Amino acid sequence: MGRSVIAWWGIREEGRVSVFRPWFGGQVAGRGSTFGRLFTVTTFGESHGGGLGVVIDGCPAGIPLDHGAIATALARRRPGQSKYVSNRKEPDAVEVLSGVFEGHTLGTPLTMIVRNKD
């Protein structure tokens, strides 16, 4: 299966990580916190709450989870990267809560969270 879950999920790599947004057959997420057909993606949390997270349902088993691609995408939104980011000073660290074992998806819902510390 040579594709990483992050490529399936929406970060399409064209020599490097490109746009960090949910992408489903050309459709970009609209209103609400749940969207998708092939994958159902539900976001949760608030930027000024305990954290922000996502549940991805429908991801097949056996896809490698590329933590490096996730970290690179999150680094693009760090403070000081553009005028559209917050002034927070905390690092973004993704915590995988479920759906992954030994670096590969299980076929169960994939749940990830970035906890707020600041």
Tab-separated table of N, CA and C in Angstrom:
chain	number	residue	atom	x	y	z
A	1	MET	N	0.823	-1.187	0.000
A	1	MET	CA	0.000	0.000	0.000
A	1	MET	C	0.855	1.233	0.000
A	2	GLY	N	1.709	1.662	-0.567
A	2	GLY	CA	2.662	2.732	-0.432
A	2	GLY	C	2.173	4.111	-0.054
A	3	ARG	N	0.879	4.349	0.112
A	3	ARG	CA	0.406	5.694	0.456
A	3	ARG	C	0.244	5.824	1.964
A	4	SER	N	0.577	6.987	2.473
A	4	SER	CA	0.397	7.204	3.902
A	4	SER	C	-1.021	7.665	4.163
A	5	VAL	N	-1.473	7.520	5.413
A	5	VAL	CA	-2.822	7.947	5.765
A	5	VAL	C	-2.981	9.441	5.548
A	6	ILE	N	-1.916	10.185	5.718
A	6	ILE	CA	-2.030	11.627	5.546
A	6	ILE	C	-2.310	11.952	4.082
A	7	ALA	N	-1.798	11.158	3.144
A	7	ALA	CA	-2.129	11.375	1.734
A	7	ALA	C	-3.583	10.996	1.472
A	8	TRP	N	-4.059	9.932	2.096
A	8	TRP	CA	-5.461	9.543	1.959
A	8	TRP	C	-6.359	10.598	2.580
A	9	TRP	N	-5.912	11.164	3.687
A	9	TRP	CA	-6.739	12.076	4.459
A	9	TRP	C	-6.850	13.444	3.825
A	10	GLY	N	-5.870	13.874	3.081
A	10	GLY	CA	-6.028	15.164	2.451
A	10	GLY	C	-4.763	15.944	2.208
A	11	ILE	N	-3.659	15.550	2.732
A	11	ILE	CA	-2.431	16.269	2.433
A	11	ILE	C	-1.817	15.561	1.240
A	12	ARG	N	-2.072	16.096	0.076
A	12	ARG	CA	-1.575	15.474	-1.141
A	12	ARG	C	-0.147	15.924	-1.368
A	13	GLU	N	0.750	14.984	-1.441
A	13	GLU	CA	2.155	15.340	-1.588
A	13	GLU	C	2.523	15.434	-3.058
A	14	GLU	N	3.083	16.548	-3.442
A	14	GLU	CA	3.597	16.768	-4.786
A	14	GLU	C	5.038	17.226	-4.617
A	15	GLY	N	5.885	16.313	-4.201
A	15	GLY	CA	7.260	16.645	-3.901
A	15	GLY	C	7.435	17.137	-2.474
A	16	ARG	N	6.371	17.613	-1.864
A	16	ARG	CA	6.385	18.054	-0.465
A	16	ARG	C	4.940	18.110	0.008
A	17	VAL	N	4.747	18.319	1.281
A	17	VAL	CA	3.398	18.446	1.821
A	17	VAL	C	2.782	19.714	1.263
A	18	SER	N	1.591	19.612	0.748
A	18	SER	CA	0.951	20.795	0.181
A	18	SER	C	-0.134	21.311	1.119
A	19	VAL	N	-1.350	21.325	0.675
A	19	VAL	CA	-2.433	21.973	1.418
A	19	VAL	C	-2.912	21.088	2.558
A	20	PHE	N	-2.967	21.633	3.760
A	20	PHE	CA	-3.435	20.893	4.930
A	20	PHE	C	-4.911	21.193	5.133
A	21	ARG	N	-5.752	20.465	4.425
A	21	ARG	CA	-7.193	20.611	4.573
A	21	ARG	C	-7.829	19.313	4.108
A	22	PRO	N	-8.958	18.965	4.659
A	22	PRO	CA	-9.635	17.750	4.217
A	22	PRO	C	-9.990	17.841	2.736
A	23	TRP	N	-9.715	16.788	1.990
A	23	TRP	CA	-9.962	16.765	0.557
A	23	TRP	C	-10.607	15.437	0.207
A	24	PHE	N	-11.762	15.484	-0.414
A	24	PHE	CA	-12.493	14.274	-0.764
A	24	PHE	C	-12.991	14.391	-2.193
A	25	GLY	N	-12.318	13.780	-3.133
A	25	GLY	CA	-12.763	13.785	-4.512
A	25	GLY	C	-13.001	15.182	-5.061
A	26	GLY	N	-12.169	16.127	-4.678
A	26	GLY	CA	-12.306	17.483	-5.170
A	26	GLY	C	-13.202	18.361	-4.328
A	27	GLN	N	-13.842	17.795	-3.303
A	27	GLN	CA	-14.715	18.595	-2.456
A	27	GLN	C	-13.969	19.015	-1.206
A	28	VAL	N	-13.983	20.286	-0.925
A	28	VAL	CA	-13.367	20.800	0.287
A	28	VAL	C	-14.455	20.920	1.332
A	29	ALA	N	-14.097	20.671	2.572
A	29	ALA	CA	-15.061	20.693	3.666
A	29	ALA	C	-15.844	21.995	3.706
A	30	GLY	N	-17.100	21.889	4.008
A	30	GLY	CA	-17.965	23.060	4.130
A	30	GLY	C	-18.331	23.314	5.570
A	31	ARG	N	-19.570	23.700	5.801
A	31	ARG	CA	-20.017	24.007	7.158
A	31	ARG	C	-20.193	22.735	7.975
A	32	GLY	N	-20.208	22.908	9.288
A	32	GLY	CA	-20.411	21.783	10.182
A	32	GLY	C	-19.099	21.156	10.604
A	33	SER	N	-19.199	20.169	11.471
A	33	SER	CA	-17.984	19.539	11.970
A	33	SER	C	-17.810	18.120	11.453
A	34	THR	N	-18.755	17.614	10.648
A	34	THR	CA	-18.632	16.288	10.056
A	34	THR	C	-18.842	16.405	8.556
A	35	PHE	N	-17.955	15.777	7.800
A	35	PHE	CA	-18.075	15.838	6.351
A	35	PHE	C	-17.375	14.642	5.742
A	36	GLY	N	-17.623	14.404	4.472
A	36	GLY	CA	-16.937	13.359	3.740
A	36	GLY	C	-17.851	12.253	3.278
A	37	ARG	N	-17.360	11.504	2.293
A	37	ARG	CA	-18.073	10.341	1.769
A	37	ARG	C	-17.213	9.093	1.915
A	38	LEU	N	-16.047	9.107	1.282
A	38	LEU	CA	-15.147	7.964	1.385
A	38	LEU	C	-14.686	7.805	2.830
A	39	PHE	N	-14.283	8.923	3.419
A	39	PHE	CA	-13.958	8.987	4.835
A	39	PHE	C	-14.946	9.952	5.458
A	40	THR	N	-15.384	9.656	6.658
A	40	THR	CA	-16.172	10.619	7.420
A	40	THR	C	-15.220	11.260	8.414
A	41	VAL	N	-15.109	12.569	8.344
A	41	VAL	CA	-14.197	13.312	9.202
A	41	VAL	C	-15.013	14.200	10.120
A	42	THR	N	-14.791	14.063	11.417
A	42	THR	CA	-15.456	14.903	12.410
A	42	THR	C	-14.386	15.628	13.207
A	43	THR	N	-14.504	16.948	13.265
A	43	THR	CA	-13.579	17.735	14.076
A	43	THR	C	-14.238	18.059	15.401
A	44	PHE	N	-13.417	18.276	16.421
A	44	PHE	CA	-13.961	18.628	17.733
A	44	PHE	C	-12.985	19.521	18.470
A	45	GLY	N	-13.501	20.220	19.476
A	45	GLY	CA	-12.681	21.065	20.328
A	45	GLY	C	-12.696	22.516	19.897
A	46	GLU	N	-12.002	23.325	20.672
A	46	GLU	CA	-11.914	24.763	20.420
A	46	GLU	C	-10.468	25.205	20.606
A	47	SER	N	-10.099	26.266	19.893
A	47	SER	CA	-8.730	26.760	19.990
A	47	SER	C	-8.420	27.319	21.370
A	48	HIS	N	-9.437	27.758	22.099
A	48	HIS	CA	-9.215	28.282	23.448
A	48	HIS	C	-9.707	27.313	24.518
A	49	GLY	N	-10.010	26.081	24.122
A	49	GLY	CA	-10.432	25.048	25.053
A	49	GLY	C	-9.291	24.101	25.349
A	50	GLY	N	-9.636	22.848	25.636
A	50	GLY	CA	-8.636	21.849	25.980
A	50	GLY	C	-7.792	21.371	24.815
A	51	GLY	N	-8.293	21.562	23.604
A	51	GLY	CA	-7.547	21.132	22.431
A	51	GLY	C	-8.445	21.014	21.224
A	52	LEU	N	-7.851	20.632	20.115
A	52	LEU	CA	-8.553	20.413	18.853
A	52	LEU	C	-8.268	18.996	18.399
A	53	GLY	N	-9.284	18.353	17.823
A	53	GLY	CA	-9.076	16.984	17.388
A	53	GLY	C	-9.892	16.621	16.176
A	54	VAL	N	-9.652	15.407	15.716
A	54	VAL	CA	-10.342	14.887	14.540
A	54	VAL	C	-10.571	13.391	14.725
A	55	VAL	N	-11.725	12.922	14.235
A	55	VAL	CA	-12.014	11.497	14.148
A	55	VAL	C	-12.221	11.200	12.669
A	56	ILE	N	-11.444	10.265	12.130
A	56	ILE	CA	-11.545	9.870	10.727
A	56	ILE	C	-12.071	8.447	10.699
A	57	ASP	N	-13.258	8.274	10.139
A	57	ASP	CA	-13.876	6.949	10.053
A	57	ASP	C	-13.877	6.512	8.596
A	58	GLY	N	-13.594	5.259	8.353
A	58	GLY	CA	-13.587	4.730	6.998
A	58	GLY	C	-12.196	4.538	6.430
A	59	CYS	N	-11.180	4.803	7.221
A	59	CYS	CA	-9.804	4.620	6.765
A	59	CYS	C	-9.492	3.118	6.759
A	60	PRO	N	-9.034	2.577	5.636
A	60	PRO	CA	-8.745	1.147	5.585
A	60	PRO	C	-7.600	0.747	6.519
A	61	ALA	N	-7.563	-0.514	6.865
A	61	ALA	CA	-6.479	-1.043	7.699
A	61	ALA	C	-5.196	-1.147	6.888
A	62	GLY	N	-4.068	-0.991	7.577
A	62	GLY	CA	-2.767	-1.238	6.975
A	62	GLY	C	-2.091	-0.055	6.318
A	63	ILE	N	-2.685	1.134	6.383
A	63	ILE	CA	-2.063	2.312	5.779
A	63	ILE	C	-1.081	2.903	6.781
A	64	PRO	N	0.170	3.170	6.372
A	64	PRO	CA	1.126	3.757	7.311
A	64	PRO	C	0.719	5.172	7.702
A	65	LEU	N	0.852	5.488	8.973
A	65	LEU	CA	0.571	6.836	9.471
A	65	LEU	C	1.883	7.602	9.460
A	66	ASP	N	1.961	8.646	8.664
A	66	ASP	CA	3.188	9.414	8.486
A	66	ASP	C	3.216	10.584	9.472
A	67	HIS	N	3.817	10.361	10.640
A	67	HIS	CA	3.899	11.415	11.660
A	67	HIS	C	4.718	12.601	11.170
A	68	GLY	N	5.708	12.354	10.332
A	68	GLY	CA	6.525	13.435	9.789
A	68	GLY	C	5.714	14.387	8.923
A	69	ALA	N	4.826	13.855	8.091
A	69	ALA	CA	3.979	14.700	7.242
A	69	ALA	C	3.004	15.510	8.086
A	70	ILE	N	2.492	14.900	9.142
A	70	ILE	CA	1.580	15.621	10.039
A	70	ILE	C	2.334	16.757	10.724
A	71	ALA	N	3.521	16.462	11.248
A	71	ALA	CA	4.318	17.485	11.941
A	71	ALA	C	4.695	18.629	11.000
A	72	THR	N	5.046	18.301	9.760
A	72	THR	CA	5.394	19.336	8.783
A	72	THR	C	4.202	20.234	8.490
A	73	ALA	N	3.038	19.635	8.325
A	73	ALA	CA	1.831	20.419	8.050
A	73	ALA	C	1.481	21.316	9.232
A	74	LEU	N	1.602	20.795	10.439
A	74	LEU	CA	1.306	21.604	11.623
A	74	LEU	C	2.327	22.717	11.805
A	75	ALA	N	3.569	22.471	11.429
A	75	ALA	CA	4.608	23.496	11.563
A	75	ALA	C	4.316	24.703	10.681
A	76	ARG	N	3.600	24.486	9.596
A	76	ARG	CA	3.266	25.584	8.689
A	76	ARG	C	2.326	26.596	9.326
A	77	ARG	N	1.624	26.229	10.386
A	77	ARG	CA	0.685	27.153	11.015
A	77	ARG	C	1.188	27.679	12.358
A	78	ARG	N	2.456	27.429	12.663
A	78	ARG	CA	3.064	27.937	13.895
A	78	ARG	C	3.086	29.456	13.906
A	79	PRO	N	3.102	30.066	15.085
A	79	PRO	CA	3.215	31.523	15.163
A	79	PRO	C	4.439	32.024	14.408
A	80	GLY	N	4.254	33.161	13.746
A	80	GLY	CA	5.341	33.770	13.001
A	80	GLY	C	5.448	33.296	11.565
A	81	GLN	N	4.672	32.290	11.175
A	81	GLN	CA	4.731	31.777	9.809
A	81	GLN	C	3.927	32.639	8.838
A	82	SER	N	2.882	33.293	9.332
A	82	SER	CA	2.084	34.197	8.498
A	82	SER	C	1.282	35.118	9.409
A	83	LYS	N	0.623	36.089	8.814
A	83	LYS	CA	-0.167	37.033	9.609
A	83	LYS	C	-1.489	36.438	10.071
A	84	TYR	N	-1.833	35.228	9.633
A	84	TYR	CA	-3.125	34.631	9.948
A	84	TYR	C	-3.086	33.651	11.116
A	85	VAL	N	-1.959	33.463	11.749
A	85	VAL	CA	-1.862	32.516	12.855
A	85	VAL	C	-1.958	33.243	14.185
A	86	SER	N	-2.230	32.486	15.224
A	86	SER	CA	-2.390	33.079	16.556
A	86	SER	C	-1.036	33.443	17.164
A	87	ASN	N	-1.087	34.144	18.289
A	87	ASN	CA	0.132	34.537	18.997
A	87	ASN	C	0.583	33.497	20.012
A	88	ARG	N	-0.067	32.354	20.038
A	88	ARG	CA	0.269	31.337	21.033
A	88	ARG	C	1.713	30.889	20.863
A	89	LYS	N	2.298	30.429	21.948
A	89	LYS	CA	3.711	30.067	21.921
A	89	LYS	C	3.943	28.574	22.152
A	90	GLU	N	2.882	27.795	22.134
A	90	GLU	CA	3.022	26.365	22.400
A	90	GLU	C	3.293	25.581	21.114
A	91	PRO	N	4.031	24.475	21.227
A	91	PRO	CA	4.252	23.640	20.046
A	91	PRO	C	3.011	22.797	19.761
A	92	ASP	N	2.819	22.428	18.507
A	92	ASP	CA	1.727	21.527	18.150
A	92	ASP	C	2.267	20.107	18.150
A	93	ALA	N	1.715	19.272	18.996
A	93	ALA	CA	2.107	17.868	19.052
A	93	ALA	C	0.849	17.027	18.919
A	94	VAL	N	0.793	16.211	17.885
A	94	VAL	CA	-0.371	15.373	17.643
A	94	VAL	C	-0.280	14.128	18.508
A	95	GLU	N	-1.369	13.837	19.189
A	95	GLU	CA	-1.487	12.621	19.987
A	95	GLU	C	-2.515	11.732	19.300
A	96	VAL	N	-2.109	10.535	18.900
A	96	VAL	CA	-3.023	9.585	18.276
A	96	VAL	C	-3.673	8.785	19.395
A	97	LEU	N	-5.000	8.897	19.505
A	97	LEU	CA	-5.722	8.239	20.596
A	97	LEU	C	-6.213	6.847	20.220
A	98	SER	N	-6.555	6.637	18.952
A	98	SER	CA	-7.078	5.329	18.549
A	98	SER	C	-6.937	5.138	17.050
A	99	GLY	N	-7.035	3.884	16.629
A	99	GLY	CA	-7.051	3.555	15.214
A	99	GLY	C	-5.706	3.234	14.603
A	100	VAL	N	-4.641	3.243	15.406
A	100	VAL	CA	-3.293	2.975	14.886
A	100	VAL	C	-2.578	2.011	15.824
A	101	PHE	N	-1.873	1.044	15.236
A	101	PHE	CA	-1.040	0.134	16.004
A	101	PHE	C	0.238	-0.084	15.215
A	102	GLU	N	1.368	0.087	15.876
A	102	GLU	CA	2.688	-0.088	15.267
A	102	GLU	C	2.819	0.686	13.956
A	103	GLY	N	2.284	1.928	13.950
A	103	GLY	CA	2.468	2.820	12.810
A	103	GLY	C	1.544	2.615	11.631
A	104	HIS	N	0.571	1.710	11.742
A	104	HIS	CA	-0.362	1.448	10.644
A	104	HIS	C	-1.803	1.524	11.151
A	105	THR	N	-2.683	1.963	10.264
A	105	THR	CA	-4.095	2.066	10.639
A	105	THR	C	-4.680	0.676	10.861
A	106	LEU	N	-5.703	0.631	11.721
A	106	LEU	CA	-6.344	-0.632	12.068
A	106	LEU	C	-7.644	-0.874	11.309
A	107	GLY	N	-8.169	0.151	10.660
A	107	GLY	CA	-9.477	0.038	10.015
A	107	GLY	C	-10.600	0.500	10.923
A	108	THR	N	-10.261	0.860	12.139
A	108	THR	CA	-11.218	1.433	13.091
A	108	THR	C	-11.068	2.952	13.044
A	109	PRO	N	-12.005	3.697	13.639
A	109	PRO	CA	-11.879	5.160	13.587
A	109	PRO	C	-10.526	5.643	14.118
A	110	LEU	N	-9.915	6.533	13.358
A	110	LEU	CA	-8.634	7.140	13.710
A	110	LEU	C	-8.934	8.441	14.443
A	111	THR	N	-8.472	8.552	15.676
A	111	THR	CA	-8.724	9.746	16.483
A	111	THR	C	-7.397	10.381	16.860
A	112	MET	N	-7.279	11.686	16.559
A	112	MET	CA	-6.064	12.437	16.875
A	112	MET	C	-6.453	13.742	17.549
A	113	ILE	N	-5.589	14.219	18.445
A	113	ILE	CA	-5.848	15.469	19.154
A	113	ILE	C	-4.551	16.269	19.288
A	114	VAL	N	-4.691	17.574	19.246
A	114	VAL	CA	-3.608	18.501	19.583
A	114	VAL	C	-4.087	19.235	20.821
A	115	ARG	N	-3.464	18.955	21.949
A	115	ARG	CA	-3.902	19.553	23.212
A	115	ARG	C	-3.362	20.969	23.361
A	116	ASN	N	-4.195	21.847	23.901
A	116	ASN	CA	-3.772	23.220	24.193
A	116	ASN	C	-3.075	23.247	25.539
A	117	LYS	N	-1.934	23.909	25.598
A	117	LYS	CA	-1.191	24.034	26.850
A	117	LYS	C	-1.085	25.477	27.272
A	118	ASP	N	-1.219	26.396	26.347
A	118	ASP	CA	-1.028	27.829	26.581
A	118	ASP	C	-2.367	28.520	26.804
